[in-house]
Tab-separated table of C-alpha atoms in Angstrom:
chain	number	residue	atom	x	y	z
A	1	MET	CA	-58.500	-48.120	-57.035
A	2	PRO	CA	-54.999	-46.721	-56.544
A	3	SER	CA	-52.214	-48.964	-57.696
A	4	THR	CA	-49.123	-49.907	-55.783
A	5	PRO	CA	-45.815	-48.370	-56.843
A	6	GLY	CA	-44.661	-49.761	-60.148
A	7	SER	CA	-48.048	-51.134	-61.205
A	8	ALA	CA	-49.940	-49.841	-64.212
A	9	GLN	CA	-53.642	-49.269	-64.732
A	10	ALA	CA	-55.217	-48.323	-68.053
A	11	ASP	CA	-57.327	-45.199	-68.387
A	12	PRO	CA	-61.032	-46.078	-68.705
A	13	GLY	CA	-62.291	-45.929	-72.264
A	14	ILE	CA	-58.817	-45.664	-73.778
A	15	ALA	CA	-57.376	-48.583	-75.649
A	16	ALA	CA	-53.753	-49.160	-74.626
A	17	THR	CA	-51.415	-50.197	-77.384
A	18	ARG	CA	-48.058	-51.698	-76.557
A	19	GLU	CA	-45.071	-50.539	-78.531
A	20	PRO	CA	-44.382	-52.799	-81.500
A	21	ALA	CA	-41.336	-54.979	-81.743
A	22	PRO	CA	-38.449	-53.591	-83.792
A	23	ASP	CA	-39.109	-53.935	-87.508
A	24	SER	CA	-36.229	-54.048	-89.941
A	25	ARG	CA	-38.626	-52.812	-92.632
A	26	ARG	CA	-39.487	-49.599	-90.792
A	27	PRO	CA	-39.605	-46.445	-92.944
A	28	ARG	CA	-36.268	-44.761	-93.373
A	29	GLY	CA	-35.280	-41.285	-94.438
A	30	THR	CA	-35.042	-37.812	-92.977
A	31	PHE	CA	-38.822	-37.322	-92.819
A	32	SER	CA	-39.952	-40.893	-92.157
A	33	SER	CA	-41.962	-40.008	-89.029
A	34	LEU	CA	-44.186	-37.688	-91.065
A	35	ARG	CA	-45.827	-40.767	-92.574
A	36	VAL	CA	-47.697	-41.078	-89.270
A	37	ARG	CA	-50.852	-38.904	-89.431
A	38	ASN	CA	-50.945	-38.080	-85.719
A	39	TYR	CA	-47.356	-36.905	-85.845
A	40	ARG	CA	-48.028	-34.828	-88.993
A	41	LEU	CA	-50.762	-32.959	-87.127
A	42	PHE	CA	-48.424	-32.382	-84.195
A	43	PHE	CA	-45.578	-31.330	-86.514
A	44	THR	CA	-47.736	-28.775	-88.347
A	45	GLY	CA	-48.924	-27.163	-85.130
A	46	GLN	CA	-45.396	-27.023	-83.773
A	47	VAL	CA	-44.096	-25.256	-86.905
A	48	ILE	CA	-46.470	-22.360	-86.293
A	49	SER	CA	-46.254	-22.316	-82.510
A	50	ASN	CA	-42.461	-22.441	-82.310
A	51	ILE	CA	-42.120	-19.393	-84.549
A	52	GLY	CA	-44.398	-17.563	-82.123
A	53	THR	CA	-42.449	-18.882	-79.141
A	54	TRP	CA	-39.146	-17.581	-80.481
A	55	MET	CA	-40.636	-14.219	-81.361
A	56	GLN	CA	-41.815	-13.963	-77.756
A	57	ARG	CA	-38.423	-15.085	-76.428
A	58	ILE	CA	-36.597	-12.362	-78.367
A	59	ALA	CA	-39.230	-9.770	-77.461
A	60	GLN	CA	-39.145	-10.743	-73.791
A	61	ASP	CA	-35.346	-10.509	-73.553
A	62	TRP	CA	-35.331	-7.165	-75.295
A	63	LEU	CA	-38.193	-5.850	-73.162
A	64	VAL	CA	-36.297	-6.771	-69.996
A	65	LEU	CA	-33.148	-5.046	-71.256
A	66	THR	CA	-35.185	-1.966	-72.217
A	67	LEU	CA	-36.992	-1.729	-68.887
A	68	SER	CA	-33.770	-2.291	-66.917
A	69	GLY	CA	-31.486	0.027	-68.890
A	70	ASN	CA	-29.475	-2.792	-70.561
A	71	ASP	CA	-28.725	-4.480	-67.237
A	72	PRO	CA	-27.448	-8.050	-67.898
A	73	ILE	CA	-28.176	-9.065	-64.320
A	74	ALA	CA	-31.861	-8.166	-64.810
A	75	LEU	CA	-31.930	-10.387	-67.882
A	76	GLY	CA	-30.354	-13.181	-65.866
A	77	VAL	CA	-33.021	-12.766	-63.167
A	78	ALA	CA	-35.798	-13.033	-65.780
A	79	VAL	CA	-34.254	-16.232	-67.130
A	80	ALA	CA	-33.876	-17.636	-63.616
A	81	LEU	CA	-37.528	-16.908	-62.787
A	82	GLN	CA	-38.679	-18.567	-65.981
A	83	PHE	CA	-36.683	-21.733	-65.301
A	84	THR	CA	-36.874	-21.980	-61.488
A	85	PRO	CA	-40.237	-23.831	-61.661
A	86	ILE	CA	-38.389	-26.614	-63.476
A	87	LEU	CA	-36.628	-27.327	-60.182
A	88	LEU	CA	-39.939	-27.542	-58.379
A	89	LEU	CA	-42.333	-29.136	-60.833
A	90	SER	CA	-40.653	-31.042	-63.674
A	91	LEU	CA	-40.298	-34.313	-61.733
A	92	TRP	CA	-43.964	-34.148	-60.774
A	93	GLY	CA	-44.757	-33.212	-64.356
A	94	GLY	CA	-43.153	-36.484	-65.404
A	95	VAL	CA	-45.239	-38.428	-62.877
A	96	LEU	CA	-48.365	-36.666	-64.146
A	97	ALA	CA	-47.434	-37.538	-67.741
A	98	ASP	CA	-47.283	-41.234	-66.784
A	99	ARG	CA	-50.669	-41.016	-65.050
A	100	VAL	CA	-52.958	-39.130	-67.429
A	101	ASP	CA	-53.836	-38.727	-71.087
A	102	LYS	CA	-50.832	-36.790	-72.409
A	103	ARG	CA	-52.729	-35.387	-75.382
A	104	LYS	CA	-55.454	-33.815	-73.230
A	105	LEU	CA	-52.897	-32.518	-70.746
A	106	LEU	CA	-50.970	-30.797	-73.542
A	107	ILE	CA	-54.145	-29.106	-74.786
A	108	THR	CA	-54.776	-27.665	-71.318
A	109	ILE	CA	-51.192	-26.448	-70.919
A	110	GLN	CA	-51.171	-24.811	-74.362
A	111	ALA	CA	-54.324	-22.898	-73.474
A	112	GLY	CA	-52.606	-21.586	-70.336
A	113	THR	CA	-49.550	-20.563	-72.349
A	114	GLY	CA	-51.761	-18.582	-74.725
A	115	VAL	CA	-53.377	-16.715	-71.829
A	116	GLN	CA	-49.939	-15.817	-70.391
A	117	ALA	CA	-48.852	-14.354	-73.737
A	118	VAL	CA	-52.091	-12.345	-74.078
A	119	VAL	CA	-51.645	-10.777	-70.633
A	120	LEU	CA	-48.017	-9.804	-71.310
A	121	GLY	CA	-48.902	-8.431	-74.749
A	122	LEU	CA	-51.789	-6.306	-73.488
A	123	LEU	CA	-49.674	-4.888	-70.659
A	124	GLU	CA	-46.971	-3.815	-73.126
A	125	VAL	CA	-49.314	-2.481	-75.825
A	126	THR	CA	-51.215	-0.364	-73.290
A	127	GLY	CA	-47.981	0.998	-71.820
A	128	LEU	CA	-48.672	-0.424	-68.356
A	129	VAL	CA	-45.889	-2.998	-68.285
A	130	THR	CA	-43.263	-2.879	-65.536
A	131	LEU	CA	-40.226	-5.038	-64.866
A	132	PRO	CA	-41.808	-6.767	-61.806
A	133	GLN	CA	-44.822	-7.688	-63.947
A	134	VAL	CA	-42.543	-9.269	-66.542
A	135	TYR	CA	-40.795	-11.208	-63.781
A	136	VAL	CA	-44.135	-12.582	-62.516
A	137	LEU	CA	-45.226	-13.642	-65.999
A	138	CYS	CA	-41.847	-15.275	-66.612
A	139	PHE	CA	-42.458	-17.372	-63.510
A	140	VAL	CA	-45.974	-18.306	-64.692
A	141	LEU	CA	-44.602	-19.378	-68.066
A	142	GLY	CA	-41.971	-21.438	-66.274
A	143	CYS	CA	-44.637	-23.283	-64.272
A	144	LEU	CA	-46.486	-24.185	-67.461
A	145	ALA	CA	-43.250	-25.266	-69.178
A	146	ALA	CA	-42.317	-27.488	-66.229
A	147	LEU	CA	-45.455	-29.536	-66.900
A	148	GLU	CA	-45.438	-29.224	-70.700
A	149	VAL	CA	-41.904	-30.244	-71.595
A	150	PRO	CA	-41.739	-33.723	-69.995
A	151	THR	CA	-45.274	-34.425	-71.222
A	152	ARG	CA	-44.479	-33.362	-74.782
A	153	GLN	CA	-41.157	-35.187	-74.833
A	154	SER	CA	-42.679	-38.469	-73.653
A	155	PHE	CA	-45.687	-38.010	-75.981
A	156	VAL	CA	-43.393	-38.258	-79.018
A	157	ALA	CA	-42.993	-42.014	-78.519
A	158	GLU	CA	-46.767	-42.406	-78.239
A	159	MET	CA	-47.246	-40.770	-81.618
A	160	VAL	CA	-44.641	-42.681	-83.643
A	161	GLY	CA	-43.589	-45.755	-81.639
A	162	LYS	CA	-40.163	-46.618	-80.270
A	163	GLU	CA	-38.542	-47.404	-83.625
A	164	GLN	CA	-39.138	-43.873	-84.939
A	165	VAL	CA	-38.440	-41.936	-81.730
A	166	ALA	CA	-34.936	-40.796	-82.693
A	167	ASN	CA	-36.179	-39.550	-86.062
A	168	ALA	CA	-39.189	-37.760	-84.558
A	169	VAL	CA	-37.064	-36.144	-81.820
A	170	ALA	CA	-34.711	-34.781	-84.467
A	171	LEU	CA	-37.604	-33.517	-86.602
A	172	ASN	CA	-38.986	-31.746	-83.530
A	173	SER	CA	-35.609	-30.071	-83.184
A	174	SER	CA	-35.643	-29.103	-86.841
A	175	ILE	CA	-38.983	-27.351	-86.270
A	176	PHE	CA	-37.638	-25.640	-83.187
A	177	ASN	CA	-34.541	-24.447	-84.976
A	178	MET	CA	-36.275	-23.471	-88.188
A	179	ALA	CA	-38.387	-21.285	-85.919
A	180	ARG	CA	-35.164	-19.913	-84.427
A	181	ILE	CA	-34.193	-18.802	-87.929
A	182	VAL	CA	-37.537	-17.206	-88.770
A	183	GLY	CA	-38.709	-16.012	-85.337
A	184	PRO	CA	-35.693	-13.916	-84.242
A	185	ALA	CA	-35.230	-12.445	-87.720
A	186	VAL	CA	-38.856	-11.315	-87.824
A	187	ALA	CA	-38.868	-10.240	-84.179
A	188	GLY	CA	-35.802	-8.012	-84.516
A	189	TYR	CA	-37.425	-5.880	-87.200
A	190	VAL	CA	-40.951	-5.918	-85.757
A	191	ILE	CA	-39.606	-4.646	-82.418
A	192	ILE	CA	-38.101	-1.659	-84.214
A	193	TRP	CA	-41.300	-0.971	-86.186
A	194	VAL	CA	-44.073	-1.485	-83.616
A	195	GLY	CA	-42.494	-2.593	-80.321
A	196	THR	CA	-42.539	-5.876	-78.445
A	197	GLY	CA	-46.200	-6.079	-77.389
A	198	TRP	CA	-47.622	-7.292	-80.702
A	199	LEU	CA	-45.143	-10.159	-80.757
A	200	PHE	CA	-46.562	-11.486	-77.484
A	201	LEU	CA	-50.075	-11.339	-78.929
A	202	ALA	CA	-48.925	-13.108	-82.090
A	203	ASN	CA	-47.456	-15.888	-79.971
A	204	ALA	CA	-50.773	-16.261	-78.147
A	205	ALA	CA	-52.522	-16.767	-81.492
A	206	SER	CA	-49.928	-19.363	-82.562
A	207	THR	CA	-50.826	-21.674	-79.652
A	208	LEU	CA	-54.180	-22.289	-81.340
A	209	ALA	CA	-52.382	-24.263	-84.058
A	210	VAL	CA	-51.005	-26.724	-81.489
A	211	ILE	CA	-54.371	-27.100	-79.778
A	212	ALA	CA	-56.079	-27.764	-83.118
A	213	GLY	CA	-53.507	-30.390	-84.124
A	214	LEU	CA	-53.809	-32.224	-80.802
A	215	ALA	CA	-57.627	-32.134	-80.959
A	216	MET	CA	-57.674	-33.625	-84.481
A	217	MET	CA	-55.524	-36.652	-83.586
A	218	ASP	CA	-56.900	-40.207	-83.586
A	219	PRO	CA	-56.312	-41.535	-80.029
A	220	ALA	CA	-56.815	-45.133	-81.198
A	221	LYS	CA	-53.649	-44.910	-83.312
A	222	LEU	CA	-51.361	-43.784	-80.487
A	223	PHE	CA	-48.671	-46.206	-79.250
A	224	ARG	CA	-49.800	-46.132	-75.635
A	225	VAL	CA	-48.839	-48.203	-72.643
A	226	PRO	CA	-51.243	-48.654	-69.720
A	227	ALA	CA	-51.413	-45.466	-67.666
A	228	LEU	CA	-49.865	-45.435	-64.225
A	229	GLY	CA	-52.445	-45.517	-61.428
A	230	ARG	CA	-52.159	-43.215	-58.444
A	231	GLY	CA	-49.875	-44.536	-55.737
A	232	LYS	CA	-47.167	-43.636	-53.275
A	233	GLY	CA	-43.475	-43.696	-54.094
A	234	GLN	CA	-43.781	-43.353	-57.871
A	235	LEU	CA	-41.435	-40.383	-58.059
A	236	ARG	CA	-38.810	-42.153	-55.959
A	237	GLU	CA	-39.241	-45.225	-58.121
A	238	GLY	CA	-38.295	-43.210	-61.201
A	239	LEU	CA	-35.215	-41.792	-59.484
A	240	ARG	CA	-34.113	-45.259	-58.365
A	241	TYR	CA	-34.533	-46.504	-61.922
A	242	VAL	CA	-32.113	-43.880	-63.253
A	243	ARG	CA	-29.668	-44.356	-60.375
A	244	GLY	CA	-29.525	-48.068	-61.146
A	245	ARG	CA	-28.516	-47.393	-64.759
A	246	ALA	CA	-24.903	-46.220	-65.074
A	247	ASP	CA	-25.390	-45.063	-68.668
A	248	LEU	CA	-28.366	-42.878	-67.735
A	249	SER	CA	-26.629	-41.491	-64.652
A	250	ILE	CA	-23.554	-40.445	-66.660
A	251	LEU	CA	-25.763	-38.939	-69.367
A	252	MET	CA	-27.656	-36.870	-66.786
A	253	LEU	CA	-24.403	-35.691	-65.188
A	254	LEU	CA	-22.994	-34.573	-68.533
A	255	MET	CA	-26.261	-32.890	-69.458
A	256	PHE	CA	-26.310	-30.882	-66.233
A	257	PHE	CA	-22.836	-29.378	-66.628
A	258	VAL	CA	-23.095	-28.678	-70.357
A	259	SER	CA	-26.590	-27.164	-70.163
A	260	THR	CA	-25.878	-25.104	-67.029
A	261	PHE	CA	-22.483	-23.692	-67.986
A	262	GLY	CA	-22.068	-24.350	-71.709
A	263	ILE	CA	-25.426	-23.747	-73.350
A	264	THR	CA	-25.917	-20.256	-71.942
A	265	PHE	CA	-25.485	-18.443	-75.251
A	266	PHE	CA	-29.259	-18.337	-75.793
A	267	THR	CA	-29.164	-15.740	-73.009
A	268	SER	CA	-25.699	-14.260	-73.482
A	269	LEU	CA	-26.248	-13.453	-77.188
A	270	ALA	CA	-28.392	-10.461	-76.196
A	271	ILE	CA	-25.572	-9.268	-73.940
A	272	VAL	CA	-22.938	-9.710	-76.664
A	273	ALA	CA	-25.120	-7.908	-79.226
A	274	ALA	CA	-25.795	-4.923	-76.970
A	275	ARG	CA	-22.582	-4.549	-74.952
A	276	VAL	CA	-19.765	-6.052	-77.043
A	277	PHE	CA	-20.788	-5.056	-80.579
A	278	GLY	CA	-23.197	-2.191	-79.768
A	279	THR	CA	-26.016	-3.389	-82.022
A	280	LYS	CA	-29.767	-2.966	-81.596
A	281	ALA	CA	-32.572	-5.538	-81.678
A	282	ASP	CA	-32.003	-6.382	-85.342
A	283	GLY	CA	-28.336	-7.199	-84.621
A	284	TYR	CA	-29.365	-9.506	-81.810
A	285	GLY	CA	-31.924	-11.145	-84.093
A	286	LEU	CA	-29.290	-11.780	-86.771
A	287	LEU	CA	-26.932	-13.461	-84.309
A	288	SER	CA	-29.780	-15.690	-83.125
A	289	THR	CA	-30.587	-16.521	-86.735
A	290	LEU	CA	-26.991	-17.524	-87.522
A	291	LEU	CA	-26.948	-19.786	-84.473
A	292	ALA	CA	-30.233	-21.285	-85.675
A	293	VAL	CA	-28.807	-21.991	-89.140
A	294	GLY	CA	-26.347	-24.347	-87.483
A	295	THR	CA	-28.911	-25.958	-85.196
A	296	PHE	CA	-31.391	-26.433	-88.050
A	297	THR	CA	-28.764	-28.088	-90.237
A	298	GLY	CA	-27.678	-30.309	-87.364
A	299	ALA	CA	-31.287	-31.268	-86.629
A	300	LEU	CA	-31.874	-32.406	-90.216
A	301	LEU	CA	-28.738	-34.533	-90.137
A	302	SER	CA	-29.836	-35.997	-86.797
A	303	ALA	CA	-33.242	-36.830	-88.314
A	304	ARG	CA	-31.607	-38.770	-91.131
A	305	ARG	CA	-29.306	-40.549	-88.693
A	306	GLY	CA	-32.234	-41.205	-86.348
A	307	SER	CA	-34.184	-43.121	-89.001
A	308	ARG	CA	-31.380	-45.703	-89.016
A	309	GLY	CA	-31.514	-46.653	-85.367
A	310	ARG	CA	-30.593	-45.633	-81.846
A	311	PRO	CA	-27.640	-43.246	-81.313
A	312	ARG	CA	-24.641	-44.143	-79.157
A	313	LEU	CA	-23.100	-42.629	-76.046
A	314	ARG	CA	-19.874	-42.078	-77.946
A	315	LEU	CA	-21.607	-39.588	-80.246
A	316	LEU	CA	-22.992	-37.787	-77.191
A	317	LEU	CA	-19.537	-37.394	-75.637
A	318	MET	CA	-17.932	-36.302	-78.913
A	319	SER	CA	-20.619	-33.692	-79.589
A	320	ALA	CA	-20.308	-32.302	-76.038
A	321	CYS	CA	-16.565	-31.927	-76.466
A	322	ALA	CA	-16.997	-30.279	-79.885
A	323	LEU	CA	-19.619	-27.904	-78.480
A	324	GLY	CA	-17.252	-26.744	-75.753
A	325	ALA	CA	-14.244	-26.338	-78.037
A	326	ILE	CA	-16.180	-24.331	-80.633
A	327	GLU	CA	-17.817	-22.163	-77.981
A	328	PHE	CA	-14.418	-21.401	-76.458
A	329	GLY	CA	-13.068	-20.350	-79.860
A	330	THR	CA	-16.156	-18.250	-80.639
A	331	ALA	CA	-15.502	-16.109	-77.575
A	332	PHE	CA	-12.358	-14.693	-79.177
A	333	MET	CA	-13.794	-13.771	-82.605
A	334	PRO	CA	-12.709	-10.147	-83.134
A	335	THR	CA	-15.556	-8.774	-85.256
A	336	TYR	CA	-19.343	-8.995	-85.333
A	337	LEU	CA	-19.251	-10.884	-88.651
A	338	ALA	CA	-16.639	-13.402	-87.500
A	339	PHE	CA	-18.510	-13.944	-84.245
A	340	GLY	CA	-21.774	-14.493	-86.097
A	341	LEU	CA	-20.286	-16.990	-88.553
A	342	ALA	CA	-18.722	-18.963	-85.684
A	343	LEU	CA	-22.221	-19.420	-84.246
A	344	VAL	CA	-23.160	-21.703	-87.175
A	345	PRO	CA	-20.878	-24.638	-86.230
A	346	LEU	CA	-21.624	-23.946	-82.563
A	347	GLY	CA	-25.328	-24.407	-83.265
A	348	PHE	CA	-24.603	-27.604	-85.219
A	349	ALA	CA	-22.648	-29.155	-82.330
A	350	THR	CA	-25.226	-28.017	-79.772
A	351	ILE	CA	-28.228	-29.596	-81.480
A	352	THR	CA	-26.309	-32.784	-82.173
A	353	PHE	CA	-25.581	-33.046	-78.452
A	354	LEU	CA	-29.153	-32.274	-77.372
A	355	ASN	CA	-30.833	-34.560	-79.916
A	356	THR	CA	-28.502	-37.439	-79.144
A	357	ALA	CA	-29.169	-37.132	-75.412
A	358	ASN	CA	-32.933	-36.952	-75.892
A	359	ALA	CA	-33.059	-39.937	-78.247
A	360	LEU	CA	-30.789	-42.016	-76.003
A	361	VAL	CA	-33.055	-41.438	-73.024
A	362	GLN	CA	-36.314	-42.127	-74.851
A	363	THR	CA	-35.125	-45.298	-76.603
A	364	SER	CA	-33.394	-46.873	-73.614
A	365	VAL	CA	-36.025	-46.574	-70.860
A	366	SER	CA	-39.017	-48.776	-70.082
A	367	PRO	CA	-42.203	-47.277	-71.620
A	368	GLU	CA	-43.989	-47.147	-68.255
A	369	MET	CA	-41.068	-45.136	-66.846
A	370	ARG	CA	-40.739	-42.727	-69.773
A	371	GLY	CA	-42.655	-39.794	-68.296
A	372	ARG	CA	-40.773	-39.863	-64.990
A	373	VAL	CA	-37.368	-40.280	-66.624
A	374	MET	CA	-38.134	-37.452	-69.053
A	375	GLY	CA	-39.171	-35.325	-66.068
A	376	LEU	CA	-35.713	-35.869	-64.575
A	377	TYR	CA	-34.127	-35.241	-67.970
A	378	VAL	CA	-35.925	-31.893	-68.239
A	379	LEU	CA	-34.923	-31.024	-64.679
A	380	VAL	CA	-31.271	-31.662	-65.499
A	381	LEU	CA	-31.457	-29.952	-68.896
A	382	VAL	CA	-33.279	-26.785	-67.862
A	383	GLY	CA	-33.112	-26.804	-64.082
A	384	GLY	CA	-29.589	-25.428	-64.098
A	385	ASN	CA	-30.804	-22.181	-65.633
A	386	PRO	CA	-31.617	-20.610	-62.250
A	387	ILE	CA	-27.869	-21.014	-61.635
A	388	GLY	CA	-26.640	-20.370	-65.158
A	389	GLY	CA	-28.866	-17.351	-65.852
A	390	PRO	CA	-27.686	-15.063	-63.029
A	391	LEU	CA	-24.162	-16.510	-63.327
A	392	THR	CA	-24.068	-15.544	-67.001
A	393	GLY	CA	-25.147	-12.005	-66.173
A	394	TRP	CA	-22.603	-11.763	-63.359
A	395	MET	CA	-19.748	-13.059	-65.545
A	396	ALA	CA	-20.652	-10.635	-68.343
A	397	ASP	CA	-20.808	-7.736	-65.893
A	398	THR	CA	-17.562	-8.684	-64.119
A	399	PHE	CA	-15.334	-10.177	-66.815
A	400	GLY	CA	-16.852	-8.759	-69.989
A	401	GLY	CA	-19.585	-9.810	-72.411
A	402	ARG	CA	-17.471	-12.556	-74.000
A	403	SER	CA	-16.703	-14.374	-70.743
A	404	PRO	CA	-19.786	-16.664	-70.671
A	405	PHE	CA	-18.576	-18.150	-73.954
A	406	PHE	CA	-15.004	-19.025	-73.055
A	407	ILE	CA	-15.826	-20.116	-69.495
A	408	GLY	CA	-18.805	-22.190	-70.617
A	409	GLY	CA	-16.803	-23.772	-73.409
A	410	ALA	CA	-14.007	-24.807	-71.054
A	411	VAL	CA	-16.469	-26.339	-68.559
A	412	SER	CA	-18.196	-28.319	-71.335
A	413	VAL	CA	-14.947	-29.854	-72.597
A	414	LEU	CA	-13.891	-30.768	-69.068
A	415	ALA	CA	-17.297	-32.349	-68.328
A	416	ALA	CA	-17.135	-34.437	-71.517
A	417	VAL	CA	-13.661	-35.743	-70.653
A	418	ILE	CA	-14.627	-36.623	-67.072
A	419	CYS	CA	-17.838	-38.389	-68.131
A	420	ALA	CA	-15.970	-40.364	-70.800
A	421	ALA	CA	-13.520	-41.540	-68.144
A	422	LEU	CA	-16.412	-42.504	-65.836
A	423	LEU	CA	-18.060	-44.480	-68.618
A	424	VAL	CA	-14.854	-46.389	-69.413
A	425	ARG	CA	-14.339	-47.136	-65.711
A	426	THR	CA	-17.919	-48.347	-65.313
A	427	ARG	CA	-17.680	-50.705	-68.272
A	428	ARG	CA	-14.429	-52.175	-67.008
A	429	THR	CA	-15.958	-52.987	-63.624
A	430	GLN	CA	-19.070	-54.610	-65.069
């Protein structure tokens, strides 16, 4: 029987486990979440899959540039198509995550992601690939990601419990950024040797590791809350929940401006490598690797900090300001080497900002609202890419390849200052 908005109904045959009360004796340390078997299985699968994901990301960007004759606007269009579904589906993905078994949903989505990679790889290997085909497959991947990301993000708390969320979030980032070190470095050389197609096929194979890890989990040991029954107004209920929380509203506002205008260097690095420094795929891969060195280091530090408790909004604001200032300075590095080395602290500040925001959201919301709030979080984090992607290409084409860095850095600093002022004003009026 459908529930009314706000009510919860357990899935048949699944034992619901409420999150435990805070325990001062909880495991501490950088890798404390790995003591949980279900999370270890997830972690192992993600190590393999994320390397494949980053190899595909590098290969896809380079394939678009190759097919378009190094056109930065074409690259921006590909990015926009991949992230536009976030605008359409991520909120509903969050509702779906609150309604169904997240583990089974993730298995289904991973299977779809593997099929997408196989199709793109076969098209490239057989020489049949065209730019419109890549655009279509970017959009398909975006649809899958719009459902996967809020589900995966909210599933973290189910694997480890609320007290270890911050640590597990940071460890997830460490996996992601370790893959950013290995994946781009491997991809840059493999593209030169055999082309981009085999990297797409390798990514398809890597999704099997995630599916296997999810299938081997023990559902009885998940920290579940009763699933949300079907009902009207559940999406609006989640939006009202965030609107009624000043801290969450300010966090979402800051996240939108920094992610849309500041964290565009994942796209603009290819433009800088090709048009500013005149390097090939291996040069682009090295820049991505240097950025990942910083993000990986920052993720490990965040994991250690996360085992000690919930982060604070002050750290979020400081890291956003640091991200913008470093990005602004990076734009003016005169040589390839200096530019690359400046990416290390930029990566450190970026992952500190992202991990802090993610952990703040997950540890401060009601468990039954987590999927819907994470859907909004993903919308704000990634949904600006349809704006930021083409805008990055346009800025690089109009003002030069370095412009996305100094413009994005300035916007990030300004957003951090404004949000800090809003937070102080809100606390004074409470």
